[in-house]
CSV table of C-alpha atoms in Angstrom, one decimal:
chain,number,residue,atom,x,y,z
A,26,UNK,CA,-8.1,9.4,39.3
A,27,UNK,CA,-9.1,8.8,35.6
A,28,UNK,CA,-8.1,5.1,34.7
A,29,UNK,CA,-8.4,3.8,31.6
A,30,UNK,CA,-6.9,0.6,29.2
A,31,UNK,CA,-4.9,1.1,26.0
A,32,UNK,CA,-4.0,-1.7,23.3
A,33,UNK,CA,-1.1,-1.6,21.1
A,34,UNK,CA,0.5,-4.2,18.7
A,35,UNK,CA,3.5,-5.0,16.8
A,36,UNK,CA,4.7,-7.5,14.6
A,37,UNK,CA,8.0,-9.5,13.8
A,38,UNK,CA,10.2,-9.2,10.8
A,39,UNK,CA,8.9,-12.3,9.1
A,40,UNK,CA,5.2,-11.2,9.3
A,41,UNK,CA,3.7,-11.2,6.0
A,42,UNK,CA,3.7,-7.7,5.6
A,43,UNK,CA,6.6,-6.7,7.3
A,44,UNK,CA,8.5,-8.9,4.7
A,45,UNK,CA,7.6,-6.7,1.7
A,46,UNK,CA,7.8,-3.2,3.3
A,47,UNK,CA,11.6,-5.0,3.8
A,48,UNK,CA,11.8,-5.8,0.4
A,49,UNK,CA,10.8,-2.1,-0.9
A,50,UNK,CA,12.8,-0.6,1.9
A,51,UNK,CA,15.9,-2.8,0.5
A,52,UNK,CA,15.3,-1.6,-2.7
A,53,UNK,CA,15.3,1.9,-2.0
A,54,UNK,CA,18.0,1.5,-0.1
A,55,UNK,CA,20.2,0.3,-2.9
A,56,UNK,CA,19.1,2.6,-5.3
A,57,UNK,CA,20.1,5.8,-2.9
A,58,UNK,CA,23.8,3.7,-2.3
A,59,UNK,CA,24.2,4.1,-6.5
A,60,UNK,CA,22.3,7.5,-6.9
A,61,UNK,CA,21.1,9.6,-4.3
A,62,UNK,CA,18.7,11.5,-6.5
A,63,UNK,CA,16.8,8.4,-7.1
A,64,UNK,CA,12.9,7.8,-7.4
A,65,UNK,CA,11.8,5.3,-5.7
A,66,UNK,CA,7.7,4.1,-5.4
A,67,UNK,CA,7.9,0.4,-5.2
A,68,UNK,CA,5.4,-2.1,-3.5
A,69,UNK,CA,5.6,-5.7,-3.0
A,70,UNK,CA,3.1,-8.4,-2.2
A,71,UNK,CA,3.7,-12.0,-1.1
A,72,UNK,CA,1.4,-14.7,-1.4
A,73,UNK,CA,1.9,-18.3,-1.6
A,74,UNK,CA,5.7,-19.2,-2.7
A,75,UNK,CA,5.3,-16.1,-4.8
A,76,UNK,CA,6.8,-12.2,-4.9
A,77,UNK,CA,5.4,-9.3,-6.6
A,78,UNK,CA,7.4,-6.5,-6.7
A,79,UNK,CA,6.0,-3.6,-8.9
A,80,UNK,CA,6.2,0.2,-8.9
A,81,UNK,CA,8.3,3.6,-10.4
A,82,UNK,CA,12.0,4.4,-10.2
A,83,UNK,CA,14.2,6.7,-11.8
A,84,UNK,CA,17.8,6.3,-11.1
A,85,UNK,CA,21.3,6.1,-12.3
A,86,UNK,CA,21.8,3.1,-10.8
A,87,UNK,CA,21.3,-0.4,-11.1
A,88,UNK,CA,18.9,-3.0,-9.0
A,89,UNK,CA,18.7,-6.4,-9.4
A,90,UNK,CA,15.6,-6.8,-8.1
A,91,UNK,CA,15.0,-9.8,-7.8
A,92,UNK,CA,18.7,-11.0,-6.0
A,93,UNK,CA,17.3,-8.0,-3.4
A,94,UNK,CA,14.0,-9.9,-2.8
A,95,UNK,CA,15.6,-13.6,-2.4
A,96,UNK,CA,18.1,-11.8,0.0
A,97,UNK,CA,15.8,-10.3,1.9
A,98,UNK,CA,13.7,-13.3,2.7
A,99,UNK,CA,16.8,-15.2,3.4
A,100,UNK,CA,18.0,-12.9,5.8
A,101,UNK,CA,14.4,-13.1,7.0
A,102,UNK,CA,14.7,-16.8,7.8
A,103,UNK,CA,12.0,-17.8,5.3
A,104,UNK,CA,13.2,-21.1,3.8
A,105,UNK,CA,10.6,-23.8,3.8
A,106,UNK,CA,7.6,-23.4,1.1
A,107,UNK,CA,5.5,-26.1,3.2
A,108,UNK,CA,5.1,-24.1,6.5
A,109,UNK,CA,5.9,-20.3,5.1
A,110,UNK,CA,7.9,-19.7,1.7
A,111,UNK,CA,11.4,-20.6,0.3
A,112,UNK,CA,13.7,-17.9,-0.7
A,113,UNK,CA,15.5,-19.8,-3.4
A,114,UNK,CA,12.5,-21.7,-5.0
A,115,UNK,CA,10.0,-19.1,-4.6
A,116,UNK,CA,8.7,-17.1,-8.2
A,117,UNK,CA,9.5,-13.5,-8.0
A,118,UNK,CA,7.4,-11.2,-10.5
A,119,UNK,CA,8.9,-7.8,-11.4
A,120,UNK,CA,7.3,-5.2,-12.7
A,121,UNK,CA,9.2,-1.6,-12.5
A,122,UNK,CA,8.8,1.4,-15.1
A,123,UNK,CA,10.1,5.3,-14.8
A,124,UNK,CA,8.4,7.3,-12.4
A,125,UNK,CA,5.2,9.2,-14.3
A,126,UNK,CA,6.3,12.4,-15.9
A,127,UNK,CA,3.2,14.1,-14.5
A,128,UNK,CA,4.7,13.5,-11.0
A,129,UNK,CA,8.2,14.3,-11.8
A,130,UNK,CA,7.3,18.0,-13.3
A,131,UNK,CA,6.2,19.0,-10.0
A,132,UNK,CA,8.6,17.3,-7.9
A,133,UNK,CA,11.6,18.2,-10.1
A,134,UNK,CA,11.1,22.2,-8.9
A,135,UNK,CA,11.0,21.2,-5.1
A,136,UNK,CA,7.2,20.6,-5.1
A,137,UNK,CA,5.6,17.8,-3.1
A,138,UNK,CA,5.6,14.0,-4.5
A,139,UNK,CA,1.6,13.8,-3.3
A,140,UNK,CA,-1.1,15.7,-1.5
A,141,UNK,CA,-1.9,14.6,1.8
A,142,UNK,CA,-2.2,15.3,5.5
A,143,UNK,CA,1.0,14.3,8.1
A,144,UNK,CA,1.2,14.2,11.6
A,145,UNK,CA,4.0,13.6,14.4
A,146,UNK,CA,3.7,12.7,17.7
A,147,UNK,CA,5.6,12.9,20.6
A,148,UNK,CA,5.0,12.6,24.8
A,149,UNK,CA,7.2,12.1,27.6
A,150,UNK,CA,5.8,8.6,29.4
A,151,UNK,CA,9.1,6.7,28.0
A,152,UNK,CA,12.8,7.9,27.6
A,153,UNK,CA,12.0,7.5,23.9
A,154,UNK,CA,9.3,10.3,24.1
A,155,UNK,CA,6.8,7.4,22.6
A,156,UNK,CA,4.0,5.8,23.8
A,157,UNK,CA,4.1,3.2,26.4
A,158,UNK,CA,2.1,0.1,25.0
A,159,UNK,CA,3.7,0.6,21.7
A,160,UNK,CA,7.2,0.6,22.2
A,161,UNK,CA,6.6,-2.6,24.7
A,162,UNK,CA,5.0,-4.1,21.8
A,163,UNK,CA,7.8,-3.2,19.5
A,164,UNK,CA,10.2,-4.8,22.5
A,165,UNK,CA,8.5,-7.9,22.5
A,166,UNK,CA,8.6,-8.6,19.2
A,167,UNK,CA,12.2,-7.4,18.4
A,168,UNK,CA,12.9,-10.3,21.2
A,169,UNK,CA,10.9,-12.6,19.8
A,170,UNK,CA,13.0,-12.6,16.4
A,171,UNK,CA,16.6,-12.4,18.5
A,172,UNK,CA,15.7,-15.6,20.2
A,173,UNK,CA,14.7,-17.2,17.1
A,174,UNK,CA,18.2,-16.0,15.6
A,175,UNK,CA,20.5,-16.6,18.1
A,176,UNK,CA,18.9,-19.8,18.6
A,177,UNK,CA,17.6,-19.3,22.4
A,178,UNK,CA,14.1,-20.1,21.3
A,179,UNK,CA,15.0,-22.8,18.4
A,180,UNK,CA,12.2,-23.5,17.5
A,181,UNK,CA,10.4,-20.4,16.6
A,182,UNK,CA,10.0,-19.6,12.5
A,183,UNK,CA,9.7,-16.1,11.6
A,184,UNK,CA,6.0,-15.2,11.4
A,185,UNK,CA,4.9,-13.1,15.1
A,186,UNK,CA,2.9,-11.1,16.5
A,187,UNK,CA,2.6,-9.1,20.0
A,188,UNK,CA,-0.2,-6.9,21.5
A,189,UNK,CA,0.3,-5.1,24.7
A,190,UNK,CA,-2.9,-3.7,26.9
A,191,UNK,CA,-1.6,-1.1,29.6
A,192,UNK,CA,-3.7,0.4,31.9
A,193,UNK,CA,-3.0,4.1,32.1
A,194,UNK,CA,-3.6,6.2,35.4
A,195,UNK,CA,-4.5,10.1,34.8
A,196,UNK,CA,-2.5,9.8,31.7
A,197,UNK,CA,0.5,7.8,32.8
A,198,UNK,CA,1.3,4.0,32.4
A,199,UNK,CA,0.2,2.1,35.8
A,200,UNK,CA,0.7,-1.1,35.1
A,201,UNK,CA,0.4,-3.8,32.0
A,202,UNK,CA,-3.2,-5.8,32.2
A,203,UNK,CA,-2.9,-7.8,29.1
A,204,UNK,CA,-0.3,-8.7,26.8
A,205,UNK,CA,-0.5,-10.9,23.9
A,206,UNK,CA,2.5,-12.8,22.0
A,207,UNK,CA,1.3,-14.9,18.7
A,208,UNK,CA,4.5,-16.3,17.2
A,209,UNK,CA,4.8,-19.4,14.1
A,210,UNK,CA,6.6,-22.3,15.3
A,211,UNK,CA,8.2,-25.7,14.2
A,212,UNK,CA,5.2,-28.6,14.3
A,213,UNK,CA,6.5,-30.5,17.0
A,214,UNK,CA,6.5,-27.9,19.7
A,215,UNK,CA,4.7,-28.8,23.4
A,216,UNK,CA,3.0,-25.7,23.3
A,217,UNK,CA,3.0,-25.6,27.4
A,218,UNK,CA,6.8,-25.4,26.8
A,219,UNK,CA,6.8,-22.7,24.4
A,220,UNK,CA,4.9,-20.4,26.6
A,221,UNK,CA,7.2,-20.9,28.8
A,222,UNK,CA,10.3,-19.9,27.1
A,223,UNK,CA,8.7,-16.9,26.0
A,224,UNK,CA,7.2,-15.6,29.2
A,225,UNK,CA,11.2,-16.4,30.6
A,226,UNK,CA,13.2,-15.3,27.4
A,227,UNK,CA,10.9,-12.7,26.1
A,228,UNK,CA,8.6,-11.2,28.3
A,229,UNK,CA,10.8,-11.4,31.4
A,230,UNK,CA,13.5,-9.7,29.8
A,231,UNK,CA,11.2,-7.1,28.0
A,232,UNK,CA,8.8,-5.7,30.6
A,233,UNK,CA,9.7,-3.6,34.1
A,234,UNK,CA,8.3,-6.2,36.4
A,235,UNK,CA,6.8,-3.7,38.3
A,236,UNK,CA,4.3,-2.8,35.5
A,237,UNK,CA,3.3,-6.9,35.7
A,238,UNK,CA,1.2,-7.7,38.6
A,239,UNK,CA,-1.3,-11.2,39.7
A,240,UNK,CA,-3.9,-10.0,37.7
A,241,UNK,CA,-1.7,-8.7,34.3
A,242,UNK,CA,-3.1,-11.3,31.9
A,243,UNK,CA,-0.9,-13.3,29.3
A,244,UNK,CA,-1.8,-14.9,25.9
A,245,UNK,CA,0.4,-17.3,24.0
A,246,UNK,CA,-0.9,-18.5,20.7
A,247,UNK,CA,-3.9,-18.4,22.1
A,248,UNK,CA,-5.6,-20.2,18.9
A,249,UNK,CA,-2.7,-23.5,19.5
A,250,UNK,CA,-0.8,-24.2,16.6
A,251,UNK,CA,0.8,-21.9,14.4
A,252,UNK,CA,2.7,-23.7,12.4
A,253,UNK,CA,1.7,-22.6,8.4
A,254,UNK,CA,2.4,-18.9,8.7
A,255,UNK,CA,4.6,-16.5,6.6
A,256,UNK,CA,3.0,-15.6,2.8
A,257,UNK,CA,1.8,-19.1,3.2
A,258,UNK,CA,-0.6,-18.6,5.5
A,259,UNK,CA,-1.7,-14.8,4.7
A,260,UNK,CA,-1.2,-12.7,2.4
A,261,UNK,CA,1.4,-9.8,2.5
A,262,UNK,CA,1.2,-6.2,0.6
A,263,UNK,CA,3.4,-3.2,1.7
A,264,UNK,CA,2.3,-0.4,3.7
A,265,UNK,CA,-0.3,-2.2,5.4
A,266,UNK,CA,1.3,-1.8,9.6
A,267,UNK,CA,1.1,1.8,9.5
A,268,UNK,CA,0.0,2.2,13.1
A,269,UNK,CA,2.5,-0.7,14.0
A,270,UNK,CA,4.8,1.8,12.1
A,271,UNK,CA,3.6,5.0,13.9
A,272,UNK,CA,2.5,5.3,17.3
A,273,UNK,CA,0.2,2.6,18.3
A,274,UNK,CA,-2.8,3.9,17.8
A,275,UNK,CA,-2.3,7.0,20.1
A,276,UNK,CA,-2.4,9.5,17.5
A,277,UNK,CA,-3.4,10.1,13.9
A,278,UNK,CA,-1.5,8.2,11.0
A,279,UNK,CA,-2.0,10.3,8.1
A,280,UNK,CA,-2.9,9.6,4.1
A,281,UNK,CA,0.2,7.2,3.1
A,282,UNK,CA,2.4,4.4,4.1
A,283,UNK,CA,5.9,4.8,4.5
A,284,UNK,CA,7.9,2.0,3.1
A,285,UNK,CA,9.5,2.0,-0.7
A,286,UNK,CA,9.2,5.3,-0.8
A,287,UNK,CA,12.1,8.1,-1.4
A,288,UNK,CA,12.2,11.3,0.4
A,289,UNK,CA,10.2,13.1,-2.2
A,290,UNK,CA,7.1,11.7,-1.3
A,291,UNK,CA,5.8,13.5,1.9
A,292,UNK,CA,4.0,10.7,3.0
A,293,UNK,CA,7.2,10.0,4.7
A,294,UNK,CA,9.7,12.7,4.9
A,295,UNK,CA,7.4,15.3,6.6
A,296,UNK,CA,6.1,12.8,8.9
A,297,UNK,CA,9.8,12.4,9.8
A,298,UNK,CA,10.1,15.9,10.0
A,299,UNK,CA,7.2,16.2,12.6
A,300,UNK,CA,7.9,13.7,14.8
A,301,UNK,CA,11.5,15.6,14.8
A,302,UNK,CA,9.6,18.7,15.9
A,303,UNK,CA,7.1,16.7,18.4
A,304,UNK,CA,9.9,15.1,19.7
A,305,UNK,CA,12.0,18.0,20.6
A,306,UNK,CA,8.8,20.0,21.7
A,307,UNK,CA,8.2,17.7,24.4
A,308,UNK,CA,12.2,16.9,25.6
A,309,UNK,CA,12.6,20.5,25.6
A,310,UNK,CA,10.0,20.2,28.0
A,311,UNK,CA,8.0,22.9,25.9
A,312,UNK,CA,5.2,20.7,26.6
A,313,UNK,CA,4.3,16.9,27.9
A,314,UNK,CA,2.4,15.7,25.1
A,315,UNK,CA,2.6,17.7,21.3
A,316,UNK,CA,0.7,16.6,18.4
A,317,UNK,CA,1.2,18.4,15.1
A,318,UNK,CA,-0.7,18.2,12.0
A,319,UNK,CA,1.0,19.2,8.2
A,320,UNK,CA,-1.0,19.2,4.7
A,321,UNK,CA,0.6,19.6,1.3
A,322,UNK,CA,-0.4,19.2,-2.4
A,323,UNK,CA,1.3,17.6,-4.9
A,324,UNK,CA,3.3,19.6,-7.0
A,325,UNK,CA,3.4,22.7,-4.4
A,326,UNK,CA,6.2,23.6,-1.9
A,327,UNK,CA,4.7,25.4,1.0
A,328,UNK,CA,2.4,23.6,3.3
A,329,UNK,CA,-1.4,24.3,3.0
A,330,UNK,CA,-1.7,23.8,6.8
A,331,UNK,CA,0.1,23.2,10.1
A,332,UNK,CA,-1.4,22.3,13.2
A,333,UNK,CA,0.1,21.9,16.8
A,334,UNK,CA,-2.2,20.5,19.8
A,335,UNK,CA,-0.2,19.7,23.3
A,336,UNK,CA,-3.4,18.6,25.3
A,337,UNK,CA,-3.1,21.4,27.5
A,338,UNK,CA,0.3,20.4,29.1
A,339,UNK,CA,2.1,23.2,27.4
A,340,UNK,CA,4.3,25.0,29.7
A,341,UNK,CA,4.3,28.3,27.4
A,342,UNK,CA,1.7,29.3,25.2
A,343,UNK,CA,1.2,27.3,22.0
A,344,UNK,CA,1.3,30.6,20.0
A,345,UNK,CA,5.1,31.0,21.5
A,346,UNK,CA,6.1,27.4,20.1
A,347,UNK,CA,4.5,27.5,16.7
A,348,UNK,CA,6.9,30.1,16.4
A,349,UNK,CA,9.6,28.1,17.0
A,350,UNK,CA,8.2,25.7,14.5
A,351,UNK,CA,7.6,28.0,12.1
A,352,UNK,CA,11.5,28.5,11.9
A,353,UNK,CA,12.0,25.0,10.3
A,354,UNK,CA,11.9,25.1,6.5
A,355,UNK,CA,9.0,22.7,6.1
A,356,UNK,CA,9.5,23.0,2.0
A,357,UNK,CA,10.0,19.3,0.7
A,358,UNK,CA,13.4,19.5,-0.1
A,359,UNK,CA,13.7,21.7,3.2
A,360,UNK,CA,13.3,18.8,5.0
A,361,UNK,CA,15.2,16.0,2.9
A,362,UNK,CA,18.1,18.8,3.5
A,363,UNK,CA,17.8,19.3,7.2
A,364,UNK,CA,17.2,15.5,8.0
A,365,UNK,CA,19.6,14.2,5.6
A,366,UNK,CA,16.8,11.9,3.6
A,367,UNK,CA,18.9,11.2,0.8
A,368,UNK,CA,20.9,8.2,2.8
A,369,UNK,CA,20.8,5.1,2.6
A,370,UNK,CA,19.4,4.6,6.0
A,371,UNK,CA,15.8,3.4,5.2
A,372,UNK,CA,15.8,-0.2,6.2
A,373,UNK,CA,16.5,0.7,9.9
A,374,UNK,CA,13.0,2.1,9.6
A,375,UNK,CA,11.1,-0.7,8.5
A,376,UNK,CA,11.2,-3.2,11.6
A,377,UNK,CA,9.8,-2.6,15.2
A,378,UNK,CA,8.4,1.3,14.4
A,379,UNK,CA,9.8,4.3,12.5
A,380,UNK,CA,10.2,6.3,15.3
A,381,UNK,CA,11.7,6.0,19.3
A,382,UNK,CA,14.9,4.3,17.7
A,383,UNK,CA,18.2,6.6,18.7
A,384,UNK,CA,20.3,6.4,15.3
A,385,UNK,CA,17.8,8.1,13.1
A,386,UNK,CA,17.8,11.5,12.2
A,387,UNK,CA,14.4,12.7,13.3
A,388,UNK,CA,15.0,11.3,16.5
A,389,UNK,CA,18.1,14.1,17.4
A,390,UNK,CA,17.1,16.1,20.4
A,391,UNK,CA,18.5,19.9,20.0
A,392,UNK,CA,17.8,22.9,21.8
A,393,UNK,CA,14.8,25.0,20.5
């Protein structure tokens, strides 16, 4: 039997940059509510007691901006500038022109917002077709932030982060070895009580407990205090978790982040799109385990490349399902048709991984 370890993280809402892929998500998202034609490339960065929110848009609409960033970090949690940052006394920079006329030419007749290379993943060792140690990791730390907020865990501020090591046997999850939980917390915590309440309200309720055995291993702040976290105690830039955002780890991320960016820019859309294919290849049972591979340049509409690799657990040929791939209209505004990209829906996406989460489009199964 081939055994093996595999480590995957995620982090909580109020993690540094989780907080400004929020506030670009937000801002796209309110743009598309006013406009649905809108262009959207905005990044943010956080640093102490300070927002920078700078990119591109074109729209009919209108943004306040700024009201969208205090919101966010309200909504966050953030509201002390000793220990993390406030949301009403904090600066908040702006900086937003028209998208570059170079870029809209080619986009404008259905040609990619970028080049780059894509990939989707899928494989059948959860019910969400993901991989094991990330969506555990993802679990975690969504739990982490619902005990903060409905005040199970009181103490807890927003900063977190979780890691989850699983030991896999011939290619299936065995058991958990190691998992790791780093969350910000109020100074006057017993830290012997705090790990504790998560092992009981977080971990307990999280993990199978017959993945958890006497020798699974389990880290609470293992450094002690964490009290100073937030923009206060790292800096935060958007599209910075793109492995938290993807699959862990367990397959390729391609060229671009996701976050503040509309459905023109391929970055995102078409790796939407694949996972919708990867997805579907696999709970067709078409194959256990499907990786697939896009490429496009900027400005063009067909696809310079497209690549599908199930690991040899294929139950028909591969030639027979890129086929059935080859049926989808991959074409940019192909996909924003046949996934709907034009919604609003894009701050459902930024938290706790793009993908393995039921109410978004790409994750429809269908019959192929």
């Amino acid at each position: 039997m081939k055994k093996y370890l595999f480590t995957s993280e995620s982090v909580t809402e109020g993690h540094p940059d989780k907080v400004c892929d929020l506030i670009s998500d937000t801002i796209l998202d309110e743009c598309l509510k006013q406009d649905k034609n809108s262009r959207v490339a905005v990044e943010t960065f956080a640093s102490k007691n300070k927002i920078t929110i700078a990119g591109q848009i074109t729209t009919k609409g209108y943004v306040n901006v700024e009201k969208v960033g205090r919101e966010v970090l309200q909504k966050i949690g953030y509201d002390n500038a000793s220990t993390d940052i406030d949301y009403s006394t904090c600066n908040i920079d702006v900086n937003i022109v028209n998208q570059s006329a170079d870029i809209a030419m080619g986009v404008d007749t259905g040609g990619a917002g970028d080049q780059g290379m894509m990939f989707g993943y899928a494989v059948d060792e959860t019910e969400e077709y993901m991989p094991f140690a990330i969506m555990m990791a993802h679990k975690l730390a969504k739990k982490l932030t619902e005990t903060r907020k409905d005040g199970t865990i009181k103490y807890l501020r927003p900063d977190g982060k979780t890691q989850v090591t699983v030991e896999y046997e011939d290619n299936m999850p065995k058991r958990v070895d190691t998992i790791l939980i780093s969350n910000q917390h109020l100074d006057n915590v017993d830290l012997k009580d705090m790990e504790k309440d998560i092992i009981k309200h977080v971990i307990k309720s999280v993990i199978d407990a017959r993945y958890i055995d006497d020798n699974t291993k389990i880290y609470i702040n293992p450094t002690g205090r964490f009290v100073i976290g937030g923009p206060l105690g790292d800096v935060g830039l958007t599209g910075r978790k793109i492995i938290v955002d993807t699959y862990g780890g367990y397959s390729p991320h391609g060229g671009g982040a996701f976050s503040g960016k509309d459905a023109s820019k391929v970055d995102r859309s078409a790796a939407y799109m694949l996972r919708y294919i990867a997805k579907n290849i696999v709970a067709n049972k078409l194959a256990k385990k499907c990786q697939i591979e896009i490429a496009y340049a900027i400005g063009m509409d067909k696809p310079l490349s497209l690549y599908i690799d199930t690991f040899g657990t294929n139950t028909i040929s591969e030639e027979e399902i890129m086929k059935k791939v080859e049926k989808f209209d991959l074409t940019p505004n192909g996909i924003i048709d046949y996934l709907n990209l034009k919604e609003p829906i894009y701050t459902k996406t930024t938290n706790y991984g793009h993908f393995g989460k039921e109410d978004l489009p790409w994750e429809e199964i269908i019959k192929m």
